């Protein structure tokens, strides 16, 4: 017998709010801080209603200073709190980079576990919403390449809430990236109470034997479209939503490519130094002898994300993904 | 501290004299020039908001209410000086030389919107808050090293004073005695956060004390106060007497950007009421009437010619040739390194262009 679970249809941004609400209710030490997160409910309304429910001591409008927000969050986290710090956009996290790189990510290691920094940094990111300059940066690789940080990216409302709960419960710093393009693109049934979607686990969105497509965040919609076109051409894709970028789900990656022998990796971040390279080396380590074709990548370019008149050129399109799928299957 | 930094004013809300020091310099010609520039920028700004609402440009950042601060200060700068604006300072940059077309192109998401006219030292708008203060300091320092008498002016909001870059910018300028004017527009809010929650200090000008530099607080809706006090700061900079921090106290009527809803955090009634009290353009009109400089026909003709100028700029913006995707690739380095070159080729190939 299954117990019925109450659900609500929520957008991703509402699911994020709900994840914070559930955890703030359960744990007094969970606090939210950042620019405009209080009365304004955050520029994307991700903290909407939280200040009314939990008060100004737990939902805190800070001065406009990212290094200040992250640096003080580190101190708060080391001293009994569980801060959820909001960056207004990932492109504005750079002033805080020093604090994250030199402190948040390595205090546990520096003190052999004596001090820890259990905090979550939330940041909207990615192009495709016609935002002004810098707002659209996809620089997740700066953080996957940072020893001591976990980096996660949900692509739908259900995962967003469940992964945020897991991130808040995680004993280490987690960068929780929210693809802006997914914030309001779909609604989905989301359970009312607390549930976990584990970090470190990818999700298979579609079964197929011919080629594996790896993607995450806003690129999921693009690759699902491409997979459909491929299917019309008789190519069946295994579509994997990576969900956690550090640490990657090594088992699922290996299992899928050992089945299909072909892979296409899609991300909007620049190709050089991007996650695609890490995935290729992982496949090399685990599954080299299974591969039937060189792995293809469809990525953003090694250029700054252009202003929005040109951003459609920058972003991987379903067409480019289909071409890559055909290339690996026809090899 | 507020007493140490009184809000300097030359004409008050009713357009009456408050300080007659500059009376001899406040000619009809200067007054009309300032009025013209303020009205031009206001009409431009309203057009920007409308174009965004009609979906003809992207998110737009309005400044209505801040015209006196931006124009009075930009007018104080000279040929060859440097200007470092934020995303909100179109009135300053158009006064210093940007074309209206260029400004519209920026909000249409076009890279061309970052390019100043030949010979004009206008940096692209700074999007990351406070980052530009250091550039202004560096550029001013360079002029000092080169032995010129050129200066920089840099714009930033009240929220920007919380960032580390603000403090680093002031400190460097102070240590190296760089000829830079730090021009703060204190419009009371950084998106939703009112100044009382941004800082405990009552003024921004007082922050100059810590850096041993001049701090000036002025009525940012009085274009004369802004113009003459900024001019003094620039003169001081040119003479090698160092940087100045100016706090212009002003007000922005509308939203932070067209993507924002001010009613969530601000009593908009107060904002609406200010149109009758502190408005910089209305104040100048009142002054002109008091001084017999106002002529209804002049006002009406001006409105008409400025409207035509703005419409023409919109047309130019909309008729501008679409950008080519090669622009994404071709300007990252002086010469394309192989990764970008091969990405460019692959992209052209994927489109069937090569
Ligand atoms: C480093 C950084 N953090 C956050 C933002 C997002 N943001 C854009 S404008 C703004 C408020 C700025 O307020 P203020 O400095 O007072 O200038 P105003 O916009 O009022 O002119 C914020 C937080 C940003 N652009 N850069």
PDB file of C-alpha atoms in Angstrom, chain A residues 225-322:
ATOM      1  CA  UNK A 225      14.276  18.037 -28.640  1.00  0.00           C
ATOM      2  CA  UNK A 226      17.349  16.784 -30.469  1.00  0.00           C
ATOM      3  CA  UNK A 227      16.739  13.230 -29.206  1.00  0.00           C
ATOM      4  CA  UNK A 228      13.240  13.365 -30.633  1.00  0.00           C
ATOM      5  CA  UNK A 229      14.516  14.454 -34.038  1.00  0.00           C
ATOM      6  CA  UNK A 230      17.156  11.704 -33.888  1.00  0.00           C
ATOM      7  CA  UNK A 231      14.488   9.155 -33.087  1.00  0.00           C
ATOM      8  CA  UNK A 232      12.558  10.190 -36.193  1.00  0.00           C
ATOM      9  CA  UNK A 233      15.735   9.331 -38.071  1.00  0.00           C
ATOM     10  CA  UNK A 234      15.913   5.947 -36.375  1.00  0.00           C
ATOM     11  CA  UNK A 235      18.568   6.797 -33.778  1.00  0.00           C
ATOM     12  CA  UNK A 236      17.694   5.957 -30.156  1.00  0.00           C
ATOM     13  CA  UNK A 237      19.356   8.128 -27.532  1.00  0.00           C
ATOM     14  CA  UNK A 238      20.083   7.431 -23.905  1.00  0.00           C
ATOM     15  CA  UNK A 239      19.639  10.875 -22.349  1.00  0.00           C
ATOM     16  CA  UNK A 240      21.401  11.512 -19.049  1.00  0.00           C
ATOM     17  CA  UNK A 241      20.748  14.595 -16.916  1.00  0.00           C
ATOM     18  CA  UNK A 242      23.963  14.864 -14.929  1.00  0.00           C
ATOM     19  CA  UNK A 243      22.356  16.954 -12.118  1.00  0.00           C
ATOM     20  CA  UNK A 244      25.526  16.985 -10.008  1.00  0.00           C
ATOM     21  CA  UNK A 245      28.615  18.336 -11.763  1.00  0.00           C
ATOM     22  CA  UNK A 246      30.990  17.658  -8.901  1.00  0.00           C
ATOM     23  CA  UNK A 247      31.241  14.837  -8.053  1.00  0.00           C
ATOM     24  CA  UNK A 248      29.977  13.318 -11.300  1.00  0.00           C
ATOM     25  CA  UNK A 249      27.923  10.109 -11.307  1.00  0.00           C
ATOM     26  CA  UNK A 250      30.716   7.924 -12.574  1.00  0.00           C
ATOM     27  CA  UNK A 251      28.651   4.715 -12.481  1.00  0.00           C
ATOM     28  CA  UNK A 252      25.799   5.945 -14.602  1.00  0.00           C
ATOM     29  CA  UNK A 253      28.122   7.604 -17.103  1.00  0.00           C
ATOM     30  CA  UNK A 254      30.112   4.404 -17.538  1.00  0.00           C
ATOM     31  CA  UNK A 255      27.084   2.153 -17.623  1.00  0.00           C
ATOM     32  CA  UNK A 256      25.416   4.186 -20.340  1.00  0.00           C
ATOM     33  CA  UNK A 257      28.398   4.569 -22.665  1.00  0.00           C
ATOM     34  CA  UNK A 258      29.316   0.919 -22.251  1.00  0.00           C
ATOM     35  CA  UNK A 259      25.844   0.160 -23.565  1.00  0.00           C
ATOM     36  CA  UNK A 260      25.773   2.633 -26.455  1.00  0.00           C
ATOM     37  CA  UNK A 261      29.467   2.987 -27.311  1.00  0.00           C
ATOM     38  CA  UNK A 262      28.866   6.564 -28.434  1.00  0.00           C
ATOM     39  CA  UNK A 263      28.503   9.865 -26.618  1.00  0.00           C
ATOM     40  CA  UNK A 264      27.576  13.483 -27.225  1.00  0.00           C
ATOM     41  CA  UNK A 265      28.133  15.986 -24.426  1.00  0.00           C
ATOM     42  CA  UNK A 266      26.218  19.240 -24.439  1.00  0.00           C
ATOM     43  CA  UNK A 267      26.769  22.326 -22.299  1.00  0.00           C
ATOM     44  CA  UNK A 268      26.504  26.036 -22.886  1.00  0.00           C
ATOM     45  CA  UNK A 269      29.671  26.862 -20.964  1.00  0.00           C
ATOM     46  CA  UNK A 270      32.865  27.373 -22.994  1.00  0.00           C
ATOM     47  CA  UNK A 271      34.335  24.213 -24.480  1.00  0.00           C
ATOM     48  CA  UNK A 272      37.898  24.641 -23.216  1.00  0.00           C
ATOM     49  CA  UNK A 273      38.125  23.683 -19.569  1.00  0.00           C
ATOM     50  CA  UNK A 274      34.438  22.805 -19.606  1.00  0.00           C
ATOM     51  CA  UNK A 275      32.778  19.831 -18.014  1.00  0.00           C
ATOM     52  CA  UNK A 276      32.799  17.987 -21.328  1.00  0.00           C
ATOM     53  CA  UNK A 277      36.536  17.499 -21.017  1.00  0.00           C
ATOM     54  CA  UNK A 278      36.165  15.968 -17.567  1.00  0.00           C
ATOM     55  CA  UNK A 279      33.465  13.606 -18.822  1.00  0.00           C
ATOM     56  CA  UNK A 280      35.626  12.523 -21.731  1.00  0.00           C
ATOM     57  CA  UNK A 281      38.488  11.703 -19.411  1.00  0.00           C
ATOM     58  CA  UNK A 282      36.112   9.789 -17.155  1.00  0.00           C
ATOM     59  CA  UNK A 283      34.902   7.754 -20.137  1.00  0.00           C
ATOM     60  CA  UNK A 284      38.509   7.207 -21.100  1.00  0.00           C
ATOM     61  CA  UNK A 285      39.242   5.882 -17.622  1.00  0.00           C
ATOM     62  CA  UNK A 286      36.216   3.609 -17.361  1.00  0.00           C
ATOM     63  CA  UNK A 287      35.066   2.670 -20.835  1.00  0.00           C
ATOM     64  CA  UNK A 288      37.693   3.288 -23.488  1.00  0.00           C
ATOM     65  CA  UNK A 289      37.444  -0.144 -25.042  1.00  0.00           C
ATOM     66  CA  UNK A 290      33.679   0.074 -25.383  1.00  0.00           C
ATOM     67  CA  UNK A 291      33.725   3.173 -27.565  1.00  0.00           C
ATOM     68  CA  UNK A 292      32.786   2.896 -31.225  1.00  0.00           C
ATOM     69  CA  UNK A 293      33.323   6.552 -32.157  1.00  0.00           C
ATOM     70  CA  UNK A 294      35.160   9.611 -30.893  1.00  0.00           C
ATOM     71  CA  UNK A 295      33.064  11.559 -28.417  1.00  0.00           C
ATOM     72  CA  UNK A 296      31.451  14.745 -29.708  1.00  0.00           C
ATOM     73  CA  UNK A 297      30.903  17.935 -27.740  1.00  0.00           C
ATOM     74  CA  UNK A 298      28.430  20.704 -28.459  1.00  0.00           C
ATOM     75  CA  UNK A 299      29.309  23.616 -26.205  1.00  0.00           C
ATOM     76  CA  UNK A 300      29.428  27.350 -25.895  1.00  0.00           C
ATOM     77  CA  UNK A 301      32.513  28.957 -27.380  1.00  0.00           C
ATOM     78  CA  UNK A 302      35.738  30.129 -25.772  1.00  0.00           C
ATOM     79  CA  UNK A 303      34.354  33.661 -25.894  1.00  0.00           C
ATOM     80  CA  UNK A 304      32.482  35.855 -23.436  1.00  0.00           C
ATOM     81  CA  UNK A 305      28.735  35.259 -23.737  1.00  0.00           C
ATOM     82  CA  UNK A 306      27.825  37.928 -26.300  1.00  0.00           C
ATOM     83  CA  UNK A 307      25.178  40.548 -25.713  1.00  0.00           C
ATOM     84  CA  UNK A 308      21.737  39.201 -26.448  1.00  0.00           C
ATOM     85  CA  UNK A 309      21.500  40.212 -30.099  1.00  0.00           C
ATOM     86  CA  UNK A 310      23.987  37.387 -30.717  1.00  0.00           C
ATOM     87  CA  UNK A 311      23.314  34.985 -27.873  1.00  0.00           C
ATOM     88  CA  UNK A 312      21.280  32.546 -29.989  1.00  0.00           C
ATOM     89  CA  UNK A 313      24.439  31.912 -31.974  1.00  0.00           C
ATOM     90  CA  UNK A 314      26.374  31.241 -28.805  1.00  0.00           C
ATOM     91  CA  UNK A 315      23.951  28.765 -27.296  1.00  0.00           C
ATOM     92  CA  UNK A 316      23.981  25.139 -28.457  1.00  0.00           C
ATOM     93  CA  UNK A 317      20.896  24.513 -30.559  1.00  0.00           C
ATOM     94  CA  UNK A 318      18.950  21.289 -31.095  1.00  0.00           C
ATOM     95  CA  UNK A 319      20.183  21.367 -34.704  1.00  0.00           C
ATOM     96  CA  UNK A 320      23.806  21.356 -33.669  1.00  0.00           C
ATOM     97  CA  UNK A 321      23.110  18.509 -31.240  1.00  0.00           C
ATOM     98  CA  UNK A 322      21.399  16.474 -33.964  1.00  0.00           C
TER      99      UNK A 322
END
